[in-house]
mmCIF file of C-alpha atoms in Angstrom:
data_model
loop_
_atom_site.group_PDB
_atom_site.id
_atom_site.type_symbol
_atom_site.label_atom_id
_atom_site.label_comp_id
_atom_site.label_asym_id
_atom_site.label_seq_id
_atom_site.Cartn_x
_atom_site.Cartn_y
_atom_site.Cartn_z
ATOM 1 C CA UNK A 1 -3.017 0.140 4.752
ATOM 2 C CA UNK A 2 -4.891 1.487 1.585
ATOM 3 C CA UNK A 3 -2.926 2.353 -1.683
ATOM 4 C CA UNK A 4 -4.844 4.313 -3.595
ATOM 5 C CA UNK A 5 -3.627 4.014 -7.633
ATOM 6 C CA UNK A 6 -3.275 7.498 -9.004
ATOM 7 C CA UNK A 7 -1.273 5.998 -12.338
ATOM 8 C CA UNK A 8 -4.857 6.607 -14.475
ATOM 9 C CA UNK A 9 -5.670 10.309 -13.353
ATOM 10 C CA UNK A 10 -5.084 12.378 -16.341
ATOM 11 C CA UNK A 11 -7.044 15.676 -15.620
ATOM 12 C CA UNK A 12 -6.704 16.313 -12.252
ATOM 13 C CA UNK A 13 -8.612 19.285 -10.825
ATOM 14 C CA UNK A 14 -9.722 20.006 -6.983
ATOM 15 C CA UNK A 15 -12.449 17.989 -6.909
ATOM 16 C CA UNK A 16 -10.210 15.095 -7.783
ATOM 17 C CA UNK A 17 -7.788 16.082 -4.356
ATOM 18 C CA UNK A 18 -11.122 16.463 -2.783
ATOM 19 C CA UNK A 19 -12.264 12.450 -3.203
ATOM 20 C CA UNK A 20 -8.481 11.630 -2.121
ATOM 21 C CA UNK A 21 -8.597 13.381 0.397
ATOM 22 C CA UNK A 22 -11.773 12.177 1.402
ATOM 23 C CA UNK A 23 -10.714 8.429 0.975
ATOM 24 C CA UNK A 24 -7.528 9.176 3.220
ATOM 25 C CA UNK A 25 -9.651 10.443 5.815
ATOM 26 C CA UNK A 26 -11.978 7.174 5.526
ATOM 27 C CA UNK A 27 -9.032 5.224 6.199
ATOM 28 C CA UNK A 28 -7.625 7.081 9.315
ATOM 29 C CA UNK A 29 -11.014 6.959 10.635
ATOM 30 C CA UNK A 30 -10.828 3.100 10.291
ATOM 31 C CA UNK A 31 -7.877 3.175 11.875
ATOM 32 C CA UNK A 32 -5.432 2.726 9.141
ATOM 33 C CA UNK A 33 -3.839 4.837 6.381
ATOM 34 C CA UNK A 34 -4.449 5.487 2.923
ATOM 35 C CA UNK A 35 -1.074 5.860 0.199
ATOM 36 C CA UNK A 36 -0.697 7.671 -2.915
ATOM 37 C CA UNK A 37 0.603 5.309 -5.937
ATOM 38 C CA UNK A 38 1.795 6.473 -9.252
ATOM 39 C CA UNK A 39 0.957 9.734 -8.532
ATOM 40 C CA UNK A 40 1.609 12.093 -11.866
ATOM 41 C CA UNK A 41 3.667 15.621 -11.338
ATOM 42 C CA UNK A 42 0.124 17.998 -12.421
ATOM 43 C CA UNK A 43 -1.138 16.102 -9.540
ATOM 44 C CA UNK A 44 1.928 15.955 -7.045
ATOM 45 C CA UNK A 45 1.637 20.041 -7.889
ATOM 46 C CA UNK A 46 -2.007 20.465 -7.378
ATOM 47 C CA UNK A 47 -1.555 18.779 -3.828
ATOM 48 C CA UNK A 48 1.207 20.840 -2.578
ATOM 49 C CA UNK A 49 -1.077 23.843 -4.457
ATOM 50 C CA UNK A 50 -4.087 23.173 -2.337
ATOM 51 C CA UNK A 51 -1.578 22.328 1.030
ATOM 52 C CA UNK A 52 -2.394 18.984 1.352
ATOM 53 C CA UNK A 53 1.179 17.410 0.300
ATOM 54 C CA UNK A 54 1.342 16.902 4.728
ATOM 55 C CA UNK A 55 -2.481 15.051 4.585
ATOM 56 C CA UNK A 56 -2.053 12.833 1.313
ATOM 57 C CA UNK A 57 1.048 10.436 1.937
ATOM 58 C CA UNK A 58 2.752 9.504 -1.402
ATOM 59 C CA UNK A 59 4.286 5.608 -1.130
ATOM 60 C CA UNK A 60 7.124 5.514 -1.552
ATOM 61 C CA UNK A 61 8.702 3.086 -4.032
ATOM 62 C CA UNK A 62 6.185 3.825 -6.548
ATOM 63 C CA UNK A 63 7.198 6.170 -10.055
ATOM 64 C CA UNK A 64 5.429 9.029 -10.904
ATOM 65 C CA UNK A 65 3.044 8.812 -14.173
ATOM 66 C CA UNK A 66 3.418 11.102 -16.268
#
């Protein structure tokens, strides 16, 4: 299991839910999975925006930034 820390990411845009999504689909491919961690709300909203809030997992027990 991967957890990627999201706690820094102050401008999200696509291309930012494009290299997590990328690096999720790294992991799955390796057989494991990749988290979300301190995931802001600009990008919790871009994710569900784009439809990928059932692709990137957020972990649970970790805030939100921001």
């Amino acid at each position: 299991m991967v957890f990627l820390h999201c706690g820094r990411i102050e401008a999200a845009d696509v291309r930012t839910v494009s290299v997590l999504a990328r690096a999720t689909l790294n992991a799955r491919r390796g057989g494991g999975q990749a988290l979300l961690a301190f995931v802001g709300q600009d990008l919790r909203r871009l994710i569900s925006f784009v439809g990928l809030e059932g692709v990137l997992v957020f972990a649970a027990g970790f805030p939100p930034r921001g």
